Short mmCIF file of N, CA and C in Angstrom, two decimals:
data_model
loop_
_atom_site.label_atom_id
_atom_site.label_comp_id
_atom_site.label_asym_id
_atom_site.label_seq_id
_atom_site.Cartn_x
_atom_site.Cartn_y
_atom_site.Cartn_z
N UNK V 1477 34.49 13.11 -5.54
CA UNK V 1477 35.66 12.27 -5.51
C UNK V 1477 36.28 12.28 -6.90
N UNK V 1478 37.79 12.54 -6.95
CA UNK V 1478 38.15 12.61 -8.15
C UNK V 1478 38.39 10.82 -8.62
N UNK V 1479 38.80 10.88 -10.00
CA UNK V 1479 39.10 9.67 -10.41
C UNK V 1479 40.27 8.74 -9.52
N UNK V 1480 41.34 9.89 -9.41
CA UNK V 1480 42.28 9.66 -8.60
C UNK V 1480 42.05 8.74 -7.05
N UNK V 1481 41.08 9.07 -7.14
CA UNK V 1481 40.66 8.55 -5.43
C UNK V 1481 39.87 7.69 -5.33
N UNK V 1482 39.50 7.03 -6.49
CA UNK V 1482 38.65 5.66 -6.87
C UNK V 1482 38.88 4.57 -6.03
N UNK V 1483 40.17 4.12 -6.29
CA UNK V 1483 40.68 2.84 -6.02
C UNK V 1483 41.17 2.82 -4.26
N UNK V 1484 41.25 4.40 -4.03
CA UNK V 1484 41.77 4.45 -2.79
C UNK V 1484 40.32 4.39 -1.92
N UNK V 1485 39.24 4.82 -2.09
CA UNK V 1485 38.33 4.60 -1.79
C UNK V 1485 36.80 2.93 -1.64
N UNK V 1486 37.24 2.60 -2.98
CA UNK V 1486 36.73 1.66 -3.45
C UNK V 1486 37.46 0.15 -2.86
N UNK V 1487 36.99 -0.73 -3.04
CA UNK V 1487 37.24 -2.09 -2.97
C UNK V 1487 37.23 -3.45 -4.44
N UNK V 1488 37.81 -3.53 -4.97
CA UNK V 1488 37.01 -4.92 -6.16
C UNK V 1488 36.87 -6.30 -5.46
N UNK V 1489 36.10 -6.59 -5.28
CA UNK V 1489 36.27 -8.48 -4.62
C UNK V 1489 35.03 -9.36 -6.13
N UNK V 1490 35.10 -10.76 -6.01
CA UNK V 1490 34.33 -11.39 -6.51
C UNK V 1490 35.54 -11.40 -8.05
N UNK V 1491 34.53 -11.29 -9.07
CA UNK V 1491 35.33 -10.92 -10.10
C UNK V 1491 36.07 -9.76 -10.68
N UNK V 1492 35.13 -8.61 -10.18
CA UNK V 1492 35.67 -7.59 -10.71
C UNK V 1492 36.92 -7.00 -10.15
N UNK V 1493 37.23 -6.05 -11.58
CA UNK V 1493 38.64 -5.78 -11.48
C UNK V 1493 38.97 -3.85 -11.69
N UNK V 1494 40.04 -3.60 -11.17
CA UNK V 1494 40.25 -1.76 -11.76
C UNK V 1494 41.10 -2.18 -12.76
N UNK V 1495 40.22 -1.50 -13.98
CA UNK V 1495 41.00 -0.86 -14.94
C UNK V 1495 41.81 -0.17 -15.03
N UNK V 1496 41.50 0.82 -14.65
CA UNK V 1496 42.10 2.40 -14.38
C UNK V 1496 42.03 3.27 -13.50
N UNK V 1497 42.56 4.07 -12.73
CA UNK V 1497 41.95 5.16 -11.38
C UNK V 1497 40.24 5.64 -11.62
N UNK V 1498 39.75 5.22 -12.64
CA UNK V 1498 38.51 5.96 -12.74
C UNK V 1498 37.75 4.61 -13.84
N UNK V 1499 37.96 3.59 -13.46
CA UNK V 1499 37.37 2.52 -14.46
C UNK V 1499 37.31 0.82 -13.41
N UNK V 1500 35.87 0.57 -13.62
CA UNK V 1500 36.06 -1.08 -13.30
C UNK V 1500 35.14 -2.10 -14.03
N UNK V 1501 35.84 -3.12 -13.91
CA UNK V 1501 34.78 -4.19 -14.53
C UNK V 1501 34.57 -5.44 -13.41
N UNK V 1502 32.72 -5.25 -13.56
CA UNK V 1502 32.33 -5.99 -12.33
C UNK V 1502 32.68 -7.60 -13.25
N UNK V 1503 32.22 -7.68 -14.17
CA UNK V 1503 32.61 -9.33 -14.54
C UNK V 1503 32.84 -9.17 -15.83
N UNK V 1504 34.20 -10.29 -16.53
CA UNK V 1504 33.84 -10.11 -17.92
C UNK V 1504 32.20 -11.01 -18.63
N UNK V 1505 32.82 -11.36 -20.00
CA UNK V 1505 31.90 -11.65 -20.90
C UNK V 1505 32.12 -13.40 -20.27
N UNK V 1506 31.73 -13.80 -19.55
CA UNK V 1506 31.56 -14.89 -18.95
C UNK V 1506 30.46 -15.72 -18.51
N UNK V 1507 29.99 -16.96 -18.24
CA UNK V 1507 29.10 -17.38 -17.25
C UNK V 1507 29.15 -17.61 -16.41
N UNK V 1508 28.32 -17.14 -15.18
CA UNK V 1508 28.41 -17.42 -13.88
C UNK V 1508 29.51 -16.38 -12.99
N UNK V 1509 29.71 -15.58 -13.66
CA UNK V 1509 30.85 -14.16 -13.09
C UNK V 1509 29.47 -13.48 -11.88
N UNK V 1510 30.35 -13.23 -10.92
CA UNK V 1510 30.11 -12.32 -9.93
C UNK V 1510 30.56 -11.46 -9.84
N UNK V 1511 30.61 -9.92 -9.63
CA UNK V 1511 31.73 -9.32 -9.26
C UNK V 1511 30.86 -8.05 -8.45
N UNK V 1512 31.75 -7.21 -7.92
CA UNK V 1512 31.01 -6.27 -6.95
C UNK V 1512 32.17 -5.20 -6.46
N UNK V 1513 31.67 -3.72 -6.62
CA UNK V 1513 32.94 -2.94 -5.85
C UNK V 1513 31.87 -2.58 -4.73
N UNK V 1514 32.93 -2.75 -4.03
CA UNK V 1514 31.91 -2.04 -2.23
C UNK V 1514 33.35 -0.58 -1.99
N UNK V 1515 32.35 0.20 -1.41
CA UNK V 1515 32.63 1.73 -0.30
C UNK V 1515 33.54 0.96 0.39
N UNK V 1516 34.74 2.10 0.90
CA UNK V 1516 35.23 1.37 1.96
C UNK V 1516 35.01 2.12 3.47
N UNK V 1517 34.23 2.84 3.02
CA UNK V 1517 34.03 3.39 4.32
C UNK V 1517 32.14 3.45 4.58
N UNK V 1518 31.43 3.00 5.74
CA UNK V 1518 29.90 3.09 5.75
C UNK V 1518 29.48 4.46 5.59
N UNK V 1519 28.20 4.41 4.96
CA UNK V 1519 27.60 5.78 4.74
C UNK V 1519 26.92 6.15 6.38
N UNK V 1520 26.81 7.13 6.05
CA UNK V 1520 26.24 7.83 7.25
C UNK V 1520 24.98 8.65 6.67
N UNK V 1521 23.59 7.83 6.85
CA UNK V 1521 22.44 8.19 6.23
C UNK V 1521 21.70 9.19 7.10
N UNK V 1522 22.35 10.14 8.18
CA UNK V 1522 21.98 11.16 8.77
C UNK V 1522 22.57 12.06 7.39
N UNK V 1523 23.47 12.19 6.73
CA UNK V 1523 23.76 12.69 5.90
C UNK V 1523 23.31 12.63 4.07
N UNK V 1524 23.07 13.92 3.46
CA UNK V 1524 22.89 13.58 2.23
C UNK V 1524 24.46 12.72 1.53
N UNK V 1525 24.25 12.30 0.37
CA UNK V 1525 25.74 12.07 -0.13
C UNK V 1525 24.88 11.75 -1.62
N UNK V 1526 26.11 12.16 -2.94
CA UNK V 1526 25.47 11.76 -4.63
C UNK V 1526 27.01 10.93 -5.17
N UNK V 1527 26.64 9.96 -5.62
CA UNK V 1527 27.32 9.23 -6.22
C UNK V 1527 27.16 9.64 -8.54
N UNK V 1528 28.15 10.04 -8.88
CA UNK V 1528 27.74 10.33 -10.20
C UNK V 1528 29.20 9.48 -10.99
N UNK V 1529 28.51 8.96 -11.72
CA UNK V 1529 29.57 8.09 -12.71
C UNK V 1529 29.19 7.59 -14.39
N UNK V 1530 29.63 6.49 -14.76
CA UNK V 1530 28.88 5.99 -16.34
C UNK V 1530 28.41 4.51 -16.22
N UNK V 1531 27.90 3.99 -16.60
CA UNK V 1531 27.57 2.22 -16.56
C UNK V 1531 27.72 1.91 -17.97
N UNK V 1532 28.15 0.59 -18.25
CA UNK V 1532 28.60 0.21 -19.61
C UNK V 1532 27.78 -1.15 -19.13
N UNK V 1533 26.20 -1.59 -19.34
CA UNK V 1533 25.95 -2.75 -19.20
C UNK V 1533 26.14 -3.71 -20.44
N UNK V 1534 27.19 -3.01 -21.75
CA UNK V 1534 27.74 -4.41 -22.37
C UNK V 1534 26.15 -4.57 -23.53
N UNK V 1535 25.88 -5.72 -23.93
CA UNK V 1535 24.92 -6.35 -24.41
C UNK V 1535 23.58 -7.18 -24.22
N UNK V 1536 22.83 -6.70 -24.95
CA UNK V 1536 21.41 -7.51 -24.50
C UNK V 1536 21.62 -9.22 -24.20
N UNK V 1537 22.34 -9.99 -24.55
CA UNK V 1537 22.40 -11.61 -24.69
C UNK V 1537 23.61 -11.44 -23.23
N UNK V 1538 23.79 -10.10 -22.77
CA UNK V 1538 24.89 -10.46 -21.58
C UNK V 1538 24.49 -11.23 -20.36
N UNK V 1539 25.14 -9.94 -19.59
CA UNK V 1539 24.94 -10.71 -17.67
C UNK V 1539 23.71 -10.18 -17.50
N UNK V 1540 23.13 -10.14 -15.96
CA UNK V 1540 21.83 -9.70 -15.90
C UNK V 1540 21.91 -8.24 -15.99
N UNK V 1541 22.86 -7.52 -15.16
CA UNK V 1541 22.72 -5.83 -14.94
C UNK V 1541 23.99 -5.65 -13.58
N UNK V 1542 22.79 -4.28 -13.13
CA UNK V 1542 24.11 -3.75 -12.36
C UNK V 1542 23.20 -3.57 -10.85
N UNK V 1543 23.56 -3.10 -10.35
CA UNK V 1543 22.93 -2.65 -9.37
C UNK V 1543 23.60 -1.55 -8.13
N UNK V 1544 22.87 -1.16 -7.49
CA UNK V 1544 23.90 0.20 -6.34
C UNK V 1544 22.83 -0.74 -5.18
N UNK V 1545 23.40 -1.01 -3.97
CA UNK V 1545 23.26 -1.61 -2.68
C UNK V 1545 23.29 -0.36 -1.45
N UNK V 1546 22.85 -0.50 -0.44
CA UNK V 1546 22.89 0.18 0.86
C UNK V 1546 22.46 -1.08 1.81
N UNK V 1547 23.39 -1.11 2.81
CA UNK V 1547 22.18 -1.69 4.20
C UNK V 1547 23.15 -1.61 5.19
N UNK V 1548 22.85 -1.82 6.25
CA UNK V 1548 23.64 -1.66 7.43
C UNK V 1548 24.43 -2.96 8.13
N UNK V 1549 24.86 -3.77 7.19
CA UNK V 1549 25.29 -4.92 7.43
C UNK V 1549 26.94 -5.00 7.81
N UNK V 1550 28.15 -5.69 8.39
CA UNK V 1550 29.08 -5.54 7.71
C UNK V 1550 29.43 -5.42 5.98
N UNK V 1551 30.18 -4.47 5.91
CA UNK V 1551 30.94 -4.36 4.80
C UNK V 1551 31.37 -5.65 3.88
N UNK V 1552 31.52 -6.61 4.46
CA UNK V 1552 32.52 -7.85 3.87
C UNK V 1552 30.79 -8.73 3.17
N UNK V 1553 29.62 -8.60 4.13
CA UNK V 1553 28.31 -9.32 3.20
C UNK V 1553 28.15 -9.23 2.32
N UNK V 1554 28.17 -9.99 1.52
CA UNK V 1554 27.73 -10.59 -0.39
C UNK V 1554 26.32 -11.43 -0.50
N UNK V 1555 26.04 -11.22 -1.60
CA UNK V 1555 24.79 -11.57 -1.36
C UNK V 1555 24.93 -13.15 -2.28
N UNK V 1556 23.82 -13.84 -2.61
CA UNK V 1556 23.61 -14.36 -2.89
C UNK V 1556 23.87 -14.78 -5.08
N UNK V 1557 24.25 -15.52 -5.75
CA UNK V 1557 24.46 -15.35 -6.86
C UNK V 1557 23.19 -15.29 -7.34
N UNK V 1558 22.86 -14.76 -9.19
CA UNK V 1558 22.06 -15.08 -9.49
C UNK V 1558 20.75 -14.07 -9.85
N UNK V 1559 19.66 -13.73 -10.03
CA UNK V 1559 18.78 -13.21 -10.46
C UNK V 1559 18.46 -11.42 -10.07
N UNK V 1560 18.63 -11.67 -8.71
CA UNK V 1560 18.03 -10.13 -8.14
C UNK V 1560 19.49 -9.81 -7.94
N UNK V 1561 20.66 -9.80 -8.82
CA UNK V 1561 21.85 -8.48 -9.04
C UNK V 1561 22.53 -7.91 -7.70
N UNK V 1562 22.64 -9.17 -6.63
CA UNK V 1562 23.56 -8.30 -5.80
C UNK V 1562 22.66 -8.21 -4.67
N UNK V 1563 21.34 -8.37 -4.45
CA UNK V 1563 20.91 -8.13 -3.40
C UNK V 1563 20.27 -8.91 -2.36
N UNK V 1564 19.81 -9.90 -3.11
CA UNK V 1564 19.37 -11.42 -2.35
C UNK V 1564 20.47 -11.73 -1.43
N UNK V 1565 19.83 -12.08 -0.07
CA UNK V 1565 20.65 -12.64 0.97
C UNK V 1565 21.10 -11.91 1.90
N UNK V 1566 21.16 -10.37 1.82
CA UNK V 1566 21.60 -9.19 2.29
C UNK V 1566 20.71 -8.85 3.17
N UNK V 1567 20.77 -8.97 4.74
CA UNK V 1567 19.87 -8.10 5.21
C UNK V 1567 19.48 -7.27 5.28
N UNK V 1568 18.02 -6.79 5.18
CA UNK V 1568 17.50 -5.18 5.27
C UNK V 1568 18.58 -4.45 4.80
N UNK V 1569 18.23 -4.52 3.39
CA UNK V 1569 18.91 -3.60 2.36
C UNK V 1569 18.24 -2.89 1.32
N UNK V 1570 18.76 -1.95 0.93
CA UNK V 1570 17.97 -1.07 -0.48
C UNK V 1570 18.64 -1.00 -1.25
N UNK V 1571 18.05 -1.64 -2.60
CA UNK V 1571 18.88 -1.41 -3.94
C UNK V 1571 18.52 -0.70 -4.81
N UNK V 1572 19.23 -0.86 -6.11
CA UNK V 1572 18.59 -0.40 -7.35
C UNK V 1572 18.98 -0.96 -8.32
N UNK V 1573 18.64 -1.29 -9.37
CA UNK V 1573 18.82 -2.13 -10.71
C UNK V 1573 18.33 -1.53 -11.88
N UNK V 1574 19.69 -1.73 -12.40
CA UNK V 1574 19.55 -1.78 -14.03
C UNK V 1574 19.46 -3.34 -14.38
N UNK V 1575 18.31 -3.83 -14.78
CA UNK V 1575 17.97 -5.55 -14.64
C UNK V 1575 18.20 -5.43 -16.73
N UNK V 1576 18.71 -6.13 -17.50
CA UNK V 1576 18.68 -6.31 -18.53
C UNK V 1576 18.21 -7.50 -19.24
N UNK V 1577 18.22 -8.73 -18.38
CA UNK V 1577 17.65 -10.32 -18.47
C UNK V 1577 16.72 -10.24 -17.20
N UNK V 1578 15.53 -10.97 -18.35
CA UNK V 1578 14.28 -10.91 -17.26
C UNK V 1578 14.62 -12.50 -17.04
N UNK V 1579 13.95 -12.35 -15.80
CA UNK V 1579 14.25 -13.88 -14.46
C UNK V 1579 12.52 -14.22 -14.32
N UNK V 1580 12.03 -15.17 -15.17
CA UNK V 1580 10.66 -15.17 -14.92
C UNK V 1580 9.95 -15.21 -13.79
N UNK V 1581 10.88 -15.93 -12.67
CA UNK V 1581 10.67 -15.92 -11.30
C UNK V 1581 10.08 -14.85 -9.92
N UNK V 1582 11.06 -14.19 -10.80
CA UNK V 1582 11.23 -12.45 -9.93
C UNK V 1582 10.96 -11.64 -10.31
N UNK V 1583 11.07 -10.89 -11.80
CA UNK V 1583 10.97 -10.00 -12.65
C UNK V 1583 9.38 -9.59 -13.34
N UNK V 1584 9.10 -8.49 -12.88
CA UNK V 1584 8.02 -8.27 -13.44
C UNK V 1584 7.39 -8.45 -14.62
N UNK V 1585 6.21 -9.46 -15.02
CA UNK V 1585 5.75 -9.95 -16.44
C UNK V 1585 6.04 -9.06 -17.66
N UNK V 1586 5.72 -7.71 -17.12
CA UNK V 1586 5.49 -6.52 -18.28
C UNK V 1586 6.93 -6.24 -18.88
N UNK V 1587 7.81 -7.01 -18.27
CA UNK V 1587 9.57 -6.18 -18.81
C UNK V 1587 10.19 -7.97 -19.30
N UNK V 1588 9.30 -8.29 -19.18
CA UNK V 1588 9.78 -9.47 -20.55
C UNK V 1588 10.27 -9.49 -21.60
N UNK V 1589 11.32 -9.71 -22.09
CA UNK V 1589 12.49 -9.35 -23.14
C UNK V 1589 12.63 -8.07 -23.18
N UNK V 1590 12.29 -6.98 -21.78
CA UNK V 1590 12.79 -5.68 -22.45
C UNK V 1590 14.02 -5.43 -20.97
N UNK V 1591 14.67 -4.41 -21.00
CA UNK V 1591 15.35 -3.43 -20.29
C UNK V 1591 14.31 -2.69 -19.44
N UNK V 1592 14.91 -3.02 -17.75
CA UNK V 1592 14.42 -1.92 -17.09
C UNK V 1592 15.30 -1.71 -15.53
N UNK V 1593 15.17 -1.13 -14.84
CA UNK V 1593 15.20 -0.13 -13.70
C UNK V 1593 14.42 -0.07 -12.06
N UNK V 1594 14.35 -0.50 -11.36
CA UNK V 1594 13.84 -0.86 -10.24
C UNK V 1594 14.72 -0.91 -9.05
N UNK V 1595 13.83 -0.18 -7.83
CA UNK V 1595 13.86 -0.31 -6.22
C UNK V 1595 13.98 -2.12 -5.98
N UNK V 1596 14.73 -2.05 -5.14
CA UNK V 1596 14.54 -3.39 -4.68
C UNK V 1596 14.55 -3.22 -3.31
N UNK V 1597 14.18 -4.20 -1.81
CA UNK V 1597 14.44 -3.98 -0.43
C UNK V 1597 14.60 -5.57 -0.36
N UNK V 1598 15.24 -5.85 0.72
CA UNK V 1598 15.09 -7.07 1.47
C UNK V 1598 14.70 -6.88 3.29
N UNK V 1599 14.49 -8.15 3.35
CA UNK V 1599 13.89 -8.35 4.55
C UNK V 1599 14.80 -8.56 5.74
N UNK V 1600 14.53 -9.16 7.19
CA UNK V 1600 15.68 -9.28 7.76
C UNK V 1600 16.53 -10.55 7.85
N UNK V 1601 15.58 -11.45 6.64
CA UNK V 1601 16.65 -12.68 6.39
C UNK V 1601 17.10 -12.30 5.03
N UNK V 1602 17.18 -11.29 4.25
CA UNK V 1602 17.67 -11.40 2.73
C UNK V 1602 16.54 -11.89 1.94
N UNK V 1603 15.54 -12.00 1.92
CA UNK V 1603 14.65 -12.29 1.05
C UNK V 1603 14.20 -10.82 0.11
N UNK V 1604 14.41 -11.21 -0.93
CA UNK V 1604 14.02 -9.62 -1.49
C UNK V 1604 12.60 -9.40 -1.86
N UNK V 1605 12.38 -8.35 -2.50
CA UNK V 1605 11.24 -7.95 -2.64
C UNK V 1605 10.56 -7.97 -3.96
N UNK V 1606 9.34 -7.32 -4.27
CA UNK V 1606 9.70 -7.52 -6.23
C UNK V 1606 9.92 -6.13 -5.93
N UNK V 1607 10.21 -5.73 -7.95
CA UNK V 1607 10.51 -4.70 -7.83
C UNK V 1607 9.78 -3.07 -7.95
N UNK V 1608 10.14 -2.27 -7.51
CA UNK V 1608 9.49 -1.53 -6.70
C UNK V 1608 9.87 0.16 -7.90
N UNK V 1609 8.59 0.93 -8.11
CA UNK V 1609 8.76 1.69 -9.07
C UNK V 1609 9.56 1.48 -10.20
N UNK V 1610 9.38 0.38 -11.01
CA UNK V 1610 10.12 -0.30 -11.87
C UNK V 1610 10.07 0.79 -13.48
N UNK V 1611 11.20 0.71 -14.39
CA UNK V 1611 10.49 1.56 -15.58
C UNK V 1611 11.57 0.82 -16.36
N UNK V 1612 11.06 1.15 -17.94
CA UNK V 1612 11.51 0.41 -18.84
C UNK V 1612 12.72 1.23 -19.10
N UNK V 1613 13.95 0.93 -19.51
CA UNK V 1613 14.95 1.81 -20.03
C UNK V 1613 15.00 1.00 -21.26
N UNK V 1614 16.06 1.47 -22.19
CA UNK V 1614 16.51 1.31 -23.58
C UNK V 1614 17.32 0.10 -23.40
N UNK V 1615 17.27 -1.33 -24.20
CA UNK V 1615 18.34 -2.01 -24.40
C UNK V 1615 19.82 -1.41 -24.63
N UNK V 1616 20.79 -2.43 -23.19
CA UNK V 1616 21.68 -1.77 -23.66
C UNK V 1616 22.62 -1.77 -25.18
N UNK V 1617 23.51 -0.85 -25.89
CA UNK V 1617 23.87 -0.73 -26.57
C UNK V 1617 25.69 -0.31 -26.78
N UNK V 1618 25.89 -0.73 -26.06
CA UNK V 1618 27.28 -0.86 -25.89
C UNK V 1618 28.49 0.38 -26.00
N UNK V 1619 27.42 1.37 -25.10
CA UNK V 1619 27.96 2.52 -24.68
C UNK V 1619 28.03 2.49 -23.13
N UNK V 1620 28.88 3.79 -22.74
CA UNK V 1620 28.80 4.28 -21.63
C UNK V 1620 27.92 5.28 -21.03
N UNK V 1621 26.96 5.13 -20.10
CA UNK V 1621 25.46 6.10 -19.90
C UNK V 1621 25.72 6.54 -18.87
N UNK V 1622 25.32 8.06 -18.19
CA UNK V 1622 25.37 8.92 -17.04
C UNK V 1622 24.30 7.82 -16.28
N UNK V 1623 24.69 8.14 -14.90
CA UNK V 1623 24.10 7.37 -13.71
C UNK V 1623 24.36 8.59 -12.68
N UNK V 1624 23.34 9.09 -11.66
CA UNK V 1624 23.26 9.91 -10.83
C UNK V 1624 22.85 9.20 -9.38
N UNK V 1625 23.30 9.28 -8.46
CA UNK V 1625 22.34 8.22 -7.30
C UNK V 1625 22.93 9.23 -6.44
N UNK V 1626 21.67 10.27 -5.60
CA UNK V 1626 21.81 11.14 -4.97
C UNK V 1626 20.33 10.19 -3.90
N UNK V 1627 20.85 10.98 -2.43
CA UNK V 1627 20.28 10.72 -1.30
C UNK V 1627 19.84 11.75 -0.36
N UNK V 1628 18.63 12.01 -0.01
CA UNK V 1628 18.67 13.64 0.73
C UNK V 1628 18.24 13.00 2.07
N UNK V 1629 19.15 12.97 2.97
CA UNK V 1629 18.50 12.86 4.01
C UNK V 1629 17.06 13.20 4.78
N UNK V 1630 17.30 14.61 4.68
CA UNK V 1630 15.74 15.16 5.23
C UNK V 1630 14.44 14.65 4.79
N UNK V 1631 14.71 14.07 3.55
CA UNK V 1631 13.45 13.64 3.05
C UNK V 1631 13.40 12.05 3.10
N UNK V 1632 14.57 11.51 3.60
CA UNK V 1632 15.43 10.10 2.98
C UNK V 1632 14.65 9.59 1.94
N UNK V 1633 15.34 10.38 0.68
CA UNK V 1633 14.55 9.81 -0.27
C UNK V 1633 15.74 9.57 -0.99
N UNK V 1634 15.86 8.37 -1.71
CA UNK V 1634 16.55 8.45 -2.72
C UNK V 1634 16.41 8.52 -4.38
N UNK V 1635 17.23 8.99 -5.08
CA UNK V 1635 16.80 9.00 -6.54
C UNK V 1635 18.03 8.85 -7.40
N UNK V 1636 17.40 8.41 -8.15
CA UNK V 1636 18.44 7.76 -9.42
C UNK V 1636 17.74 8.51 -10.56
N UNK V 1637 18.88 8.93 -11.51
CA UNK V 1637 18.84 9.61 -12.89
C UNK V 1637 19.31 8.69 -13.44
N UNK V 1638 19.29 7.81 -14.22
CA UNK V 1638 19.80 7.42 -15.67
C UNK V 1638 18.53 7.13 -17.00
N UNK V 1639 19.69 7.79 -17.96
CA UNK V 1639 19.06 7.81 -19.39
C UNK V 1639 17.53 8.57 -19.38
N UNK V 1640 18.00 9.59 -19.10
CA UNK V 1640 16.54 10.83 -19.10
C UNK V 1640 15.39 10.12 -18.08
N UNK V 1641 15.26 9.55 -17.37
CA UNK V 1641 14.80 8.67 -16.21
C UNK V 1641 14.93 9.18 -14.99
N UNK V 1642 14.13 9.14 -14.17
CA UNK V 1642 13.94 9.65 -13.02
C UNK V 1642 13.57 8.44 -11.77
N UNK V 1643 14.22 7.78 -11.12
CA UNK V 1643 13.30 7.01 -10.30
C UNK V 1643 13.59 7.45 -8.95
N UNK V 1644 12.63 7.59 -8.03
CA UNK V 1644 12.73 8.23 -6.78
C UNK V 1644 11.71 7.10 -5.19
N UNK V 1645 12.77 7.05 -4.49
CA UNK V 1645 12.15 6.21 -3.07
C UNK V 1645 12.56 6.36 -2.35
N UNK V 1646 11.43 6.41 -1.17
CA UNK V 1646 11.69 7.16 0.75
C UNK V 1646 12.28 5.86 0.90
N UNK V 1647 13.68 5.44 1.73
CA UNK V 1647 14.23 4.28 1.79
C UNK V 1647 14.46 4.97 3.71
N UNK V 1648 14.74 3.87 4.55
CA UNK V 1648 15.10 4.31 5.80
C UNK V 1648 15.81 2.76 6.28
N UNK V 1649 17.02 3.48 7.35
CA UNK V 1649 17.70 2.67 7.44
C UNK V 1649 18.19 2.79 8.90
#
């Protein structure tokens, strides 16, 4: 998809906003910002499909992170505010997170004041899960970083590349 076809493709609701044909911001430097771009069209997980772009998660003292969503819900479902990034409340869904503020609640002990990366699933009421092949990434630093989120059907596995990182999970839907 070219840049061009961002906005024609894409959605902003919550807070976030388009910058540019090839730019968005899910929330500013705020408290309590939500924001979220959704597909406007459902995936079709008989099919592979790769999503490749940049993430700018801003600063360590920021929001929590980012996250990429799948589930078979209507389109218009939002999840819940707050800790697990988009995915709480969502039925039987699969995520992924760039988590940057640990949530003592939810967040795995070992990534306490650090940066990390994790599978997430929910259940069929939205209850999520912890997180699932979790790894530490680099505090962010107030750049823009490659993000890869490719899906192979045949194997339904999915995997995420960011920052020399590899995380990979059989997800089914």
């Amino acid at each position: 998809m070219s840049s061009d076809e961002f906005e024609n493709n894409f959605t902003a609701k919550g807070n976030a906003t388009f910058q540019s044909s090839n730019e968005a911001i899910l929330t500013n430097d705020i408290a309590s910002q939500v924001g979220y771009i959704v597909f406007n069209d459902k995936i079709n997980m008989n099919y592979d499909f790769k999503f490749a772009g940049q993430i700018y998660l801003g600063k360590r003292d920021g929001a929590d992170g980012v996250s990429f969503i799948l589930h078979p819900n209507d389109q218009n479902i939002i999840s819940k505010d707050g800790d697990q990034i988009g995915i709480s409340g969502i039925p039987n869904a699969v995520g992924f997170k760039l988590d940057i503020y640990f949530n003592g609640d939810v967040d795995p002990v070992i990534f306490k004041n650090k940066s990390f990366g994790a599978f997430l699933t929910t259940d069929a009421t939205g209850e999520t899960s912890s997180s699932i092949n979790a790894q530490q990434i680099d505090d962010p630093d107030e750049t823009f970083k490659e993000i890869t989120i490719k899906y192979n059907a045949q194997s339904q596995q999915l995997t995420i590349n960011y920052e020399n990182k590899t995380f990979i999970e059989k997800i089914s839907m």
